[in-house]
mmCIF file of C-alpha atoms in Angstrom:
data_model
loop_
_atom_site.group_PDB
_atom_site.id
_atom_site.type_symbol
_atom_site.label_atom_id
_atom_site.label_comp_id
_atom_site.label_asym_id
_atom_site.label_seq_id
_atom_site.Cartn_x
_atom_site.Cartn_y
_atom_site.Cartn_z
ATOM 1 C CA MET A 32 -14.757 -10.421 4.514
ATOM 2 C CA ASP A 33 -12.331 -7.767 3.371
ATOM 3 C CA LYS A 34 -9.202 -8.813 1.533
ATOM 4 C CA GLY A 35 -5.842 -8.666 3.261
ATOM 5 C CA ILE A 36 -3.181 -6.112 2.441
ATOM 6 C CA LEU A 37 0.085 -6.724 0.617
ATOM 7 C CA ILE A 38 2.876 -5.070 2.584
ATOM 8 C CA VAL A 39 6.247 -4.791 0.877
ATOM 9 C CA VAL A 40 9.087 -4.154 3.321
ATOM 10 C CA SER A 41 12.656 -3.159 2.548
ATOM 11 C CA ALA A 42 15.419 -2.218 4.936
ATOM 12 C CA PRO A 43 19.186 -2.034 4.893
ATOM 13 C CA SER A 44 20.931 -4.852 6.751
ATOM 14 C CA GLY A 45 21.266 -4.091 10.473
ATOM 15 C CA CYS A 46 18.085 -2.005 10.827
ATOM 16 C CA GLY A 47 16.222 -4.514 12.967
ATOM 17 C CA LYS A 48 13.811 -5.531 10.226
ATOM 18 C CA GLY A 49 13.839 -9.176 11.318
ATOM 19 C CA THR A 50 12.999 -8.296 14.925
ATOM 20 C CA ILE A 51 10.189 -5.924 13.910
ATOM 21 C CA LEU A 52 8.643 -8.404 11.466
ATOM 22 C CA GLY A 53 9.021 -11.264 13.962
ATOM 23 C CA GLU A 54 6.932 -9.293 16.422
ATOM 24 C CA VAL A 55 4.297 -8.382 13.831
ATOM 25 C CA LEU A 56 4.074 -11.971 12.557
ATOM 26 C CA LYS A 57 3.000 -13.218 16.006
ATOM 27 C CA ASP A 58 -0.441 -12.023 14.948
ATOM 28 C CA GLU A 59 -2.132 -14.732 12.883
ATOM 29 C CA LYS A 60 -3.636 -12.128 10.612
ATOM 30 C CA PHE A 61 -0.201 -11.861 8.988
ATOM 31 C CA TYR A 62 1.428 -14.229 6.540
ATOM 32 C CA TYR A 63 5.095 -14.108 5.620
ATOM 33 C CA SER A 64 5.666 -14.662 1.914
ATOM 34 C CA VAL A 65 8.403 -17.233 1.319
ATOM 35 C CA SER A 66 10.600 -16.613 -1.727
ATOM 36 C CA ALA A 67 11.344 -19.158 -4.401
ATOM 37 C CA THR A 68 14.858 -19.941 -5.570
ATOM 38 C CA THR A 69 16.687 -22.290 -7.895
ATOM 39 C CA ARG A 70 19.738 -22.541 -5.674
ATOM 40 C CA SER A 71 20.234 -25.767 -3.716
ATOM 41 C CA PRO A 72 19.059 -26.010 -0.118
ATOM 42 C CA ARG A 73 21.810 -25.536 2.418
ATOM 43 C CA PRO A 74 22.100 -27.843 5.418
ATOM 44 C CA GLY A 75 19.237 -27.127 7.800
ATOM 45 C CA GLU A 76 17.071 -25.310 5.222
ATOM 46 C CA THR A 77 13.553 -26.603 4.695
ATOM 47 C CA ASP A 78 11.518 -26.354 1.494
ATOM 48 C CA GLY A 79 8.554 -24.008 1.993
ATOM 49 C CA VAL A 80 10.062 -22.472 5.135
ATOM 50 C CA ASN A 81 13.358 -20.870 4.132
ATOM 51 C CA TYR A 82 12.572 -20.936 0.424
ATOM 52 C CA HIS A 83 10.444 -22.736 -2.081
ATOM 53 C CA PHE A 84 13.198 -24.699 -3.834
ATOM 54 C CA LEU A 85 12.354 -24.963 -7.518
ATOM 55 C CA GLY A 86 14.103 -26.403 -10.549
ATOM 56 C CA LYS A 87 15.365 -23.967 -13.168
ATOM 57 C CA GLU A 88 12.791 -25.068 -15.742
ATOM 58 C CA GLN A 89 9.985 -24.809 -13.214
ATOM 59 C CA PHE A 90 11.099 -21.300 -12.287
ATOM 60 C CA GLU A 91 11.407 -20.207 -15.913
ATOM 61 C CA GLU A 92 7.980 -21.606 -16.701
ATOM 62 C CA LEU A 93 6.530 -19.502 -13.869
ATOM 63 C CA ILE A 94 8.292 -16.441 -15.256
ATOM 64 C CA SER A 95 6.897 -17.085 -18.737
ATOM 65 C CA LYS A 96 3.359 -17.449 -17.321
ATOM 66 C CA ASP A 97 3.675 -14.207 -15.333
ATOM 67 C CA GLY A 98 3.643 -16.320 -12.191
ATOM 68 C CA MET A 99 6.335 -14.276 -10.439
ATOM 69 C CA LEU A 100 5.492 -10.925 -8.857
ATOM 70 C CA GLU A 101 9.193 -10.123 -9.120
ATOM 71 C CA TYR A 102 12.385 -12.049 -9.704
ATOM 72 C CA ALA A 103 16.083 -11.539 -10.124
ATOM 73 C CA SER A 104 19.069 -13.594 -11.081
ATOM 74 C CA TYR A 105 22.020 -13.621 -8.669
ATOM 75 C CA CYS A 106 25.198 -15.725 -8.885
ATOM 76 C CA GLY A 107 23.608 -17.910 -11.541
ATOM 77 C CA ASN A 108 20.450 -18.657 -9.538
ATOM 78 C CA TYR A 109 16.951 -17.226 -9.700
ATOM 79 C CA TYR A 110 15.207 -15.702 -6.712
ATOM 80 C CA GLY A 111 11.607 -14.510 -6.824
ATOM 81 C CA THR A 112 8.130 -14.154 -5.336
ATOM 82 C CA PRO A 113 5.522 -16.640 -6.619
ATOM 83 C CA ARG A 114 2.295 -14.777 -7.330
ATOM 84 C CA ASP A 115 -0.288 -17.484 -6.536
ATOM 85 C CA LYS A 116 0.432 -17.987 -2.852
ATOM 86 C CA VAL A 117 0.466 -14.236 -2.206
ATOM 87 C CA LEU A 118 -2.891 -13.713 -3.911
ATOM 88 C CA GLU A 119 -4.415 -16.762 -2.216
ATOM 89 C CA LYS A 120 -3.523 -15.437 1.256
ATOM 90 C CA ILE A 121 -4.712 -11.929 0.464
ATOM 91 C CA ASN A 122 -8.044 -13.324 -0.708
ATOM 92 C CA GLU A 123 -8.262 -15.243 2.598
ATOM 93 C CA GLY A 124 -8.031 -11.873 4.381
ATOM 94 C CA LYS A 125 -4.427 -12.258 5.525
ATOM 95 C CA ASN A 126 -1.992 -9.365 5.460
ATOM 96 C CA VAL A 127 0.927 -10.656 3.439
ATOM 97 C CA ILE A 128 4.404 -9.420 4.298
ATOM 98 C CA LEU A 129 6.907 -9.473 1.512
ATOM 99 C CA GLU A 130 10.456 -8.768 2.624
ATOM 100 C CA ILE A 131 12.493 -7.758 -0.377
ATOM 101 C CA GLU A 132 15.280 -5.470 -1.569
ATOM 102 C CA VAL A 133 14.684 -2.173 -3.335
ATOM 103 C CA GLN A 134 14.809 -3.358 -6.960
ATOM 104 C CA GLY A 135 12.359 -6.184 -6.273
ATOM 105 C CA ALA A 136 10.066 -3.788 -4.435
ATOM 106 C CA MET A 137 9.973 -1.500 -7.455
ATOM 107 C CA GLN A 138 9.011 -4.447 -9.697
ATOM 108 C CA ILE A 139 6.128 -5.206 -7.313
ATOM 109 C CA LYS A 140 5.041 -1.589 -7.395
ATOM 110 C CA LYS A 141 4.427 -1.841 -11.128
ATOM 111 C CA LYS A 142 2.440 -5.077 -10.855
ATOM 112 C CA CYS A 143 0.596 -4.306 -7.587
ATOM 113 C CA PRO A 144 0.117 -0.554 -7.240
ATOM 114 C CA GLU A 145 -2.362 -1.184 -4.387
ATOM 115 C CA ALA A 146 0.380 -2.748 -2.246
ATOM 116 C CA VAL A 147 1.737 -0.782 0.716
ATOM 117 C CA PHE A 148 5.448 -0.003 0.649
ATOM 118 C CA VAL A 149 7.291 0.387 3.946
ATOM 119 C CA PHE A 150 10.953 1.283 4.268
ATOM 120 C CA ILE A 151 12.631 0.623 7.615
ATOM 121 C CA ALA A 152 15.526 2.988 8.246
ATOM 122 C CA PRO A 153 18.126 3.370 10.986
ATOM 123 C CA PRO A 154 17.976 6.692 12.891
ATOM 124 C CA SER A 155 21.210 7.598 11.133
ATOM 125 C CA VAL A 156 23.934 5.912 9.135
ATOM 126 C CA SER A 157 26.449 6.619 11.909
ATOM 127 C CA GLU A 158 24.134 4.926 14.424
ATOM 128 C CA LEU A 159 23.868 1.945 12.060
ATOM 129 C CA ARG A 160 27.685 1.774 12.012
ATOM 130 C CA ASN A 161 27.758 1.893 15.840
ATOM 131 C CA ARG A 162 25.269 -0.955 16.078
ATOM 132 C CA LEU A 163 27.199 -3.123 13.666
ATOM 133 C CA VAL A 164 30.464 -2.401 15.505
ATOM 134 C CA ASN A 165 28.878 -3.185 18.902
ATOM 135 C CA ARG A 166 27.419 -6.416 17.590
ATOM 136 C CA GLY A 167 31.027 -7.493 17.012
ATOM 137 C CA THR A 168 30.201 -10.187 14.452
ATOM 138 C CA GLU A 169 31.590 -8.508 11.321
ATOM 139 C CA THR A 170 35.015 -7.290 10.292
ATOM 140 C CA ALA A 171 35.589 -3.555 9.931
ATOM 141 C CA GLU A 172 35.671 -4.004 6.164
ATOM 142 C CA VAL A 173 32.294 -5.791 6.056
ATOM 143 C CA ILE A 174 30.804 -3.132 8.324
ATOM 144 C CA GLU A 175 31.926 -0.307 6.036
ATOM 145 C CA GLN A 176 30.521 -2.185 3.046
ATOM 146 C CA ARG A 177 27.154 -2.631 4.785
ATOM 147 C CA VAL A 178 27.060 1.025 5.825
ATOM 148 C CA SER A 179 27.830 2.064 2.287
ATOM 149 C CA GLU A 180 25.096 -0.224 0.887
ATOM 150 C CA ALA A 181 22.661 1.099 3.488
ATOM 151 C CA ALA A 182 23.379 4.688 2.447
ATOM 152 C CA GLN A 183 22.628 3.682 -1.170
ATOM 153 C CA GLU A 184 19.378 1.959 -0.275
ATOM 154 C CA ILE A 185 18.160 4.841 1.883
ATOM 155 C CA GLN A 186 18.288 7.067 -1.196
ATOM 156 C CA HIS A 187 15.264 5.092 -2.423
ATOM 157 C CA ALA A 188 13.168 5.664 0.700
ATOM 158 C CA TYR A 189 10.979 8.207 -1.095
ATOM 159 C CA GLU A 190 9.744 5.515 -3.452
ATOM 160 C CA TYR A 191 8.014 3.910 -0.451
ATOM 161 C CA ASP A 192 4.734 5.032 1.141
ATOM 162 C CA TYR A 193 6.013 5.010 4.704
ATOM 163 C CA VAL A 194 9.347 5.256 6.476
ATOM 164 C CA VAL A 195 9.594 3.555 9.876
ATOM 165 C CA VAL A 196 12.687 4.792 11.694
ATOM 166 C CA ASN A 197 14.029 2.137 14.054
ATOM 167 C CA ASP A 198 15.451 4.314 16.810
ATOM 168 C CA ASP A 199 13.477 2.793 19.684
ATOM 169 C CA LEU A 200 12.486 -0.806 18.837
ATOM 170 C CA GLN A 201 9.097 -0.729 20.601
ATOM 171 C CA GLN A 202 8.213 2.517 18.846
ATOM 172 C CA ALA A 203 9.232 1.026 15.500
ATOM 173 C CA ILE A 204 7.032 -2.046 16.082
ATOM 174 C CA SER A 205 4.162 0.188 17.132
ATOM 175 C CA ASP A 206 4.681 2.395 14.049
ATOM 176 C CA PHE A 207 4.677 -0.597 11.737
ATOM 177 C CA LYS A 208 1.446 -1.872 13.288
ATOM 178 C CA ALA A 209 -0.097 1.605 13.035
ATOM 179 C CA VAL A 210 0.636 1.670 9.308
ATOM 180 C CA VAL A 211 -1.048 -1.683 8.759
ATOM 181 C CA ARG A 212 -4.069 -0.796 10.904
ATOM 182 C CA ALA A 213 -4.505 2.561 9.169
ATOM 183 C CA GLU A 214 -4.347 0.831 5.793
ATOM 184 C CA GLU A 215 -6.967 -1.688 6.952
ATOM 185 C CA ILE A 216 -9.431 1.029 7.850
ATOM 186 C CA LYS A 217 -8.860 3.126 4.758
ATOM 187 C CA THR A 218 -12.173 3.676 3.055
ATOM 188 C CA VAL A 219 -10.887 1.988 -0.111
ATOM 189 C CA ASN A 220 -10.134 -1.142 1.923
ATOM 190 C CA GLN A 221 -13.563 -1.265 3.601
ATOM 191 C CA LYS A 222 -15.632 -1.603 0.465
ATOM 192 C CA ASN A 223 -18.780 -2.814 2.215
ATOM 193 C CA ILE A 224 -18.689 -0.537 5.230
ATOM 194 C CA ILE A 225 -21.604 1.708 4.235
ATOM 195 C CA ASP A 226 -23.847 -1.271 3.489
ATOM 196 C CA GLU A 227 -22.834 -2.917 6.755
ATOM 197 C CA VAL A 228 -23.594 0.146 8.842
ATOM 198 C CA LEU A 229 -26.893 0.753 7.073
ATOM 199 C CA LYS A 230 -28.207 -2.823 7.103
ATOM 200 C CA ASN A 231 -31.520 -3.190 8.950
ATOM 201 C CA ALA A 232 -31.605 0.593 9.388
ATOM 202 C CA MET B 54 10.701 20.055 12.421
ATOM 203 C CA ASP B 55 7.971 18.468 10.362
ATOM 204 C CA LYS B 56 4.644 20.247 10.036
ATOM 205 C CA GLY B 57 1.602 18.928 11.838
ATOM 206 C CA ILE B 58 -1.291 17.241 10.090
ATOM 207 C CA LEU B 59 -4.761 18.647 9.534
ATOM 208 C CA ILE B 60 -7.293 15.997 10.548
ATOM 209 C CA VAL B 61 -10.897 16.612 9.571
ATOM 210 C CA VAL B 62 -13.343 14.506 11.572
ATOM 211 C CA SER B 63 -17.040 13.971 10.928
ATOM 212 C CA ALA B 64 -19.447 11.658 12.694
ATOM 213 C CA PRO B 65 -23.172 11.339 13.149
ATOM 214 C CA SER B 66 -24.444 12.376 16.568
ATOM 215 C CA GLY B 67 -24.237 9.524 19.091
ATOM 216 C CA CYS B 68 -21.148 7.823 17.613
ATOM 217 C CA GLY B 69 -18.846 8.661 20.512
ATOM 218 C CA LYS B 70 -16.848 11.225 18.572
ATOM 219 C CA GLY B 71 -16.500 13.493 21.611
ATOM 220 C CA THR B 72 -15.141 10.668 23.779
ATOM 221 C CA ILE B 73 -12.671 9.521 21.130
ATOM 222 C CA LEU B 74 -11.388 13.038 20.440
ATOM 223 C CA GLY B 75 -11.220 13.818 24.168
ATOM 224 C CA GLU B 76 -8.873 10.883 24.590
ATOM 225 C CA VAL B 77 -6.725 11.839 21.592
ATOM 226 C CA LEU B 78 -6.527 15.488 22.694
ATOM 227 C CA LYS B 79 -4.852 14.487 25.992
ATOM 228 C CA ASP B 80 -1.689 14.349 23.899
ATOM 229 C CA GLU B 81 -0.210 17.835 23.618
ATOM 230 C CA LYS B 82 0.781 17.186 20.039
ATOM 231 C CA PHE B 83 -2.866 17.762 19.144
ATOM 232 C CA TYR B 84 -4.735 21.030 18.880
ATOM 233 C CA TYR B 85 -8.495 21.287 18.675
ATOM 234 C CA SER B 86 -9.615 23.919 16.189
ATOM 235 C CA VAL B 87 -12.265 26.178 17.712
ATOM 236 C CA SER B 88 -14.943 27.386 15.295
ATOM 237 C CA ALA B 89 -15.962 30.991 14.818
ATOM 238 C CA THR B 90 -19.577 32.137 14.935
ATOM 239 C CA THR B 91 -21.620 35.310 14.800
ATOM 240 C CA ARG B 92 -24.259 34.018 17.199
ATOM 241 C CA SER B 93 -24.261 35.411 20.746
ATOM 242 C CA PRO B 94 -22.501 33.484 23.514
ATOM 243 C CA ARG B 95 -24.860 31.439 25.675
ATOM 244 C CA PRO B 96 -24.540 31.480 29.463
ATOM 245 C CA GLY B 97 -21.354 29.618 30.440
ATOM 246 C CA GLU B 98 -19.752 29.844 26.983
ATOM 247 C CA THR B 99 -16.278 31.377 26.789
ATOM 248 C CA ASP B 100 -14.795 33.191 23.810
ATOM 249 C CA GLY B 101 -11.946 31.179 22.323
ATOM 250 C CA VAL B 102 -13.016 27.995 24.107
ATOM 251 C CA ASN B 103 -16.503 27.139 22.875
ATOM 252 C CA TYR B 104 -16.309 29.452 19.882
ATOM 253 C CA HIS B 105 -14.503 32.502 18.647
ATOM 254 C CA PHE B 106 -17.383 34.974 18.878
ATOM 255 C CA LEU B 107 -17.134 37.438 16.010
ATOM 256 C CA GLY B 108 -19.273 40.324 14.771
ATOM 257 C CA LYS B 109 -21.053 39.855 11.458
ATOM 258 C CA GLU B 110 -18.863 42.415 9.676
ATOM 259 C CA GLN B 111 -15.715 40.846 11.060
ATOM 260 C CA PHE B 112 -16.857 37.409 9.875
ATOM 261 C CA GLU B 113 -17.782 38.679 6.414
ATOM 262 C CA GLU B 114 -14.454 40.452 6.085
ATOM 263 C CA LEU B 115 -12.702 37.158 6.835
ATOM 264 C CA ILE B 116 -14.826 35.449 4.182
ATOM 265 C CA SER B 117 -13.954 38.109 1.609
ATOM 266 C CA LYS B 118 -10.229 37.761 2.389
ATOM 267 C CA ASP B 119 -10.395 33.958 2.056
ATOM 268 C CA GLY B 120 -9.757 33.778 5.795
ATOM 269 C CA MET B 121 -12.241 30.951 6.364
ATOM 270 C CA LEU B 122 -11.340 27.374 5.464
ATOM 271 C CA GLU B 123 -15.073 26.691 5.355
ATOM 272 C CA TYR B 124 -18.204 28.412 6.569
ATOM 273 C CA ALA B 125 -21.957 28.060 6.538
ATOM 274 C CA SER B 126 -24.951 30.137 7.497
ATOM 275 C CA TYR B 127 -27.448 28.537 9.878
ATOM 276 C CA CYS B 128 -30.525 30.180 11.474
ATOM 277 C CA GLY B 129 -29.272 33.605 10.423
ATOM 278 C CA ASN B 130 -25.797 33.166 11.934
ATOM 279 C CA TYR B 131 -22.441 32.314 10.409
ATOM 280 C CA TYR B 132 -20.322 29.397 11.568
ATOM 281 C CA GLY B 133 -16.858 28.711 10.191
ATOM 282 C CA THR B 134 -13.222 27.730 10.585
ATOM 283 C CA PRO B 135 -10.710 30.604 10.645
ATOM 284 C CA ARG B 136 -7.748 29.699 8.478
ATOM 285 C CA ASP B 137 -4.934 31.534 10.303
ATOM 286 C CA LYS B 138 -5.036 29.693 13.623
ATOM 287 C CA VAL B 139 -5.165 26.313 11.889
ATOM 288 C CA LEU B 140 -2.146 27.078 9.696
ATOM 289 C CA GLU B 141 -0.219 28.589 12.613
ATOM 290 C CA LYS B 142 -0.629 25.418 14.693
ATOM 291 C CA ILE B 143 0.233 23.129 11.768
ATOM 292 C CA ASN B 144 3.412 25.130 11.171
ATOM 293 C CA GLU B 145 4.244 24.707 14.870
ATOM 294 C CA GLY B 146 4.123 20.929 14.291
ATOM 295 C CA LYS B 147 0.768 20.363 15.999
ATOM 296 C CA ASN B 148 -1.800 17.959 14.593
ATOM 297 C CA VAL B 149 -4.926 20.062 14.242
ATOM 298 C CA ILE B 150 -8.289 18.376 14.738
ATOM 299 C CA LEU B 151 -11.189 19.942 12.977
ATOM 300 C CA GLU B 152 -14.547 18.532 14.003
ATOM 301 C CA ILE B 153 -17.081 19.416 11.365
ATOM 302 C CA GLU B 154 -20.146 18.147 9.485
ATOM 303 C CA VAL B 155 -20.012 16.599 6.051
ATOM 304 C CA GLN B 156 -20.656 19.714 3.925
ATOM 305 C CA GLY B 157 -17.973 21.690 5.772
ATOM 306 C CA ALA B 158 -15.544 18.797 5.416
ATOM 307 C CA MET B 159 -16.060 18.770 1.659
ATOM 308 C CA GLN B 160 -15.317 22.520 1.506
ATOM 309 C CA ILE B 161 -12.054 21.855 3.372
ATOM 310 C CA LYS B 162 -11.200 19.060 0.964
ATOM 311 C CA LYS B 163 -11.184 21.548 -1.920
ATOM 312 C CA LYS B 164 -8.984 24.051 -0.082
ATOM 313 C CA CYS B 165 -6.698 21.593 1.733
ATOM 314 C CA PRO B 166 -6.365 18.411 -0.315
ATOM 315 C CA GLU B 167 -3.438 17.330 1.907
ATOM 316 C CA ALA B 168 -5.719 17.159 4.961
ATOM 317 C CA VAL B 169 -6.697 13.749 6.328
ATOM 318 C CA PHE B 170 -10.418 12.970 6.401
ATOM 319 C CA VAL B 171 -11.726 10.601 9.058
ATOM 320 C CA PHE B 172 -15.337 9.489 9.356
ATOM 321 C CA ILE B 173 -16.421 7.928 12.653
ATOM 322 C CA ALA B 174 -19.309 5.500 12.195
ATOM 323 C CA PRO B 175 -21.452 3.422 14.519
ATOM 324 C CA PRO B 176 -21.197 -0.361 14.009
ATOM 325 C CA SER B 177 -24.736 -0.189 12.609
ATOM 326 C CA VAL B 178 -27.634 2.200 12.479
ATOM 327 C CA SER B 179 -29.706 -0.132 14.633
ATOM 328 C CA GLU B 180 -26.938 -0.169 17.268
ATOM 329 C CA LEU B 181 -26.893 3.633 17.140
ATOM 330 C CA ARG B 182 -30.656 3.615 17.808
ATOM 331 C CA ASN B 183 -30.140 1.219 20.760
ATOM 332 C CA ARG B 184 -27.491 3.471 22.253
ATOM 333 C CA LEU B 185 -29.662 6.557 21.972
ATOM 334 C CA VAL B 186 -32.629 4.707 23.488
ATOM 335 C CA ASN B 187 -30.507 3.372 26.374
ATOM 336 C CA ARG B 188 -29.106 6.809 27.052
ATOM 337 C CA GLY B 189 -32.698 7.831 27.797
ATOM 338 C CA THR B 190 -32.129 11.559 27.288
ATOM 339 C CA GLU B 191 -34.078 12.025 24.051
ATOM 340 C CA THR B 192 -37.675 11.484 23.035
ATOM 341 C CA ALA B 193 -38.490 8.687 20.590
ATOM 342 C CA GLU B 194 -39.150 11.311 17.917
ATOM 343 C CA VAL B 195 -35.747 12.971 18.389
ATOM 344 C CA ILE B 196 -34.061 9.556 18.339
ATOM 345 C CA GLU B 197 -35.664 8.629 15.028
ATOM 346 C CA GLN B 198 -34.639 11.990 13.582
ATOM 347 C CA ARG B 199 -31.034 11.456 14.691
ATOM 348 C CA VAL B 200 -30.970 7.934 13.302
ATOM 349 C CA SER B 201 -32.336 9.188 10.011
ATOM 350 C CA GLU B 202 -29.741 11.990 9.865
ATOM 351 C CA ALA B 203 -26.992 9.499 10.721
ATOM 352 C CA ALA B 204 -28.058 7.221 7.866
ATOM 353 C CA GLN B 205 -27.853 10.211 5.521
ATOM 354 C CA GLU B 206 -24.392 11.229 6.742
ATOM 355 C CA ILE B 207 -23.008 7.700 6.506
ATOM 356 C CA GLN B 208 -23.745 7.747 2.772
ATOM 357 C CA HIS B 209 -20.861 10.237 2.518
ATOM 358 C CA ALA B 210 -18.319 8.010 4.294
ATOM 359 C CA TYR B 211 -16.596 7.157 1.006
ATOM 360 C CA GLU B 212 -15.605 10.792 0.561
ATOM 361 C CA TYR B 213 -13.332 10.373 3.601
ATOM 362 C CA ASP B 214 -9.905 8.697 3.658
ATOM 363 C CA TYR B 215 -10.595 6.506 6.681
ATOM 364 C CA VAL B 216 -13.616 5.074 8.465
ATOM 365 C CA VAL B 217 -13.230 4.395 12.184
ATOM 366 C CA VAL B 218 -16.065 2.152 13.371
ATOM 367 C CA ASN B 219 -16.872 2.788 17.025
ATOM 368 C CA ASP B 220 -17.961 -0.664 18.120
ATOM 369 C CA ASP B 221 -15.471 -1.064 20.961
ATOM 370 C CA LEU B 222 -14.427 2.358 22.296
ATOM 371 C CA GLN B 223 -10.805 1.430 23.095
ATOM 372 C CA GLN B 224 -10.394 -0.078 19.632
ATOM 373 C CA ALA B 225 -11.847 3.063 18.043
ATOM 374 C CA ILE B 226 -9.428 5.283 19.996
ATOM 375 C CA SER B 227 -6.540 3.013 19.026
ATOM 376 C CA ASP B 228 -7.662 3.064 15.380
ATOM 377 C CA PHE B 229 -7.869 6.844 15.346
ATOM 378 C CA LYS B 230 -4.366 7.108 16.819
ATOM 379 C CA ALA B 231 -3.072 4.556 14.296
ATOM 380 C CA VAL B 232 -4.384 6.704 11.447
ATOM 381 C CA VAL B 233 -2.636 9.795 12.759
ATOM 382 C CA ARG B 234 0.635 7.966 13.425
ATOM 383 C CA ALA B 235 0.602 6.344 9.993
ATOM 384 C CA GLU B 236 0.012 9.736 8.400
ATOM 385 C CA GLU B 237 2.905 11.199 10.412
ATOM 386 C CA ILE B 238 5.340 8.624 9.095
ATOM 387 C CA LYS B 239 4.168 8.767 5.494
ATOM 388 C CA THR B 240 7.143 9.537 3.305
ATOM 389 C CA VAL B 241 5.452 12.706 2.036
ATOM 390 C CA ASN B 242 5.199 13.950 5.631
ATOM 391 C CA GLN B 243 8.857 13.230 6.474
ATOM 392 C CA LYS B 244 10.404 15.493 3.882
ATOM 393 C CA ASN B 245 13.862 15.585 5.481
ATOM 394 C CA ILE B 246 14.129 11.958 6.497
ATOM 395 C CA ILE B 247 16.716 10.912 3.921
ATOM 396 C CA ASP B 248 18.959 13.871 4.759
ATOM 397 C CA GLU B 249 18.564 13.171 8.467
ATOM 398 C CA VAL B 250 19.494 9.520 8.152
ATOM 399 C CA LEU B 251 22.428 10.274 5.884
ATOM 400 C CA LYS B 252 23.899 13.185 7.833
ATOM 401 C CA ASN B 253 27.481 12.569 8.973
ATOM 402 C CA ALA B 254 27.443 9.298 7.045
#
């Protein structure tokens, strides 16, 4: 069996990343990588679902053993991607989706150059602003901050292999799936294909 | 507008390449590159449709001016791919499909490293033999020759970027389309995407 693919996905807030990944993850060939953190669980959060909740020492031991594919410290807590689970699922043939911000993605790129990097972008920053305004859940100030952050993040799009523009949602889902399928049938990812075709020739 | 993509396709005879490409070419975004030859048209063949029929001097002048992306001589006649038409269509934003055997494909690879190389393979050589036998249009001798040639060609599959296995026809068509779509949304093929997303930010 061929190994699965590690797919690293970044997107500014409000680009529909959650909806696109939710659709993709309906396929059992995909596995969503759950982050680890040292912050305390909030009401309703479940260990292993929302996060792997780890103690600070446990987290730092993983760091020291190179057990984190990437990590960052934020507001006094660690957040990161435990290496073992990701590799285990890839070896089982699952495509592992790792949803992460730009800096984390660039850390992964150094450790896993064979991973596939996908950036999900809005059709335009002004359209992103419209969507956030129409959603009506954020103040004008928060919206402008998000738009400004999005514009910053989009500057890094060229460090990714693919850019999926979420203009039409169905097209964006289809594009994301096309990327994964194309990667699956890349010659480098079908290492036994010649032997398989030629067996019993 | 982004440029189109040059897609070089090779497949052993009997792999369903014609059916797959026929389906893909229904989309007007694709253009099928017609080869040039110095052999005489056969009854029913139309210039510019089956081949561009050229005189020997005309063909050799194109060779000398580097006007052929690849060419070969076979049974005393030249066969090749005129460069101008291919580049013209790519600049118009069309995805150009170039159906060609392995040696020609490798010539293209040297001249156009940015082209995408797709090899279409049967699920197995024995399945290819079954299909040819069931088709009932070839003698046993011709079938064995084709199977033997196919086995030779498949050895070169690793020189291509992608291998589409034609086990289920609809899956093979879908895979081929996924490859093209993924290539279209590669960051390197969306050179203006950041500017487009950020305009009027």
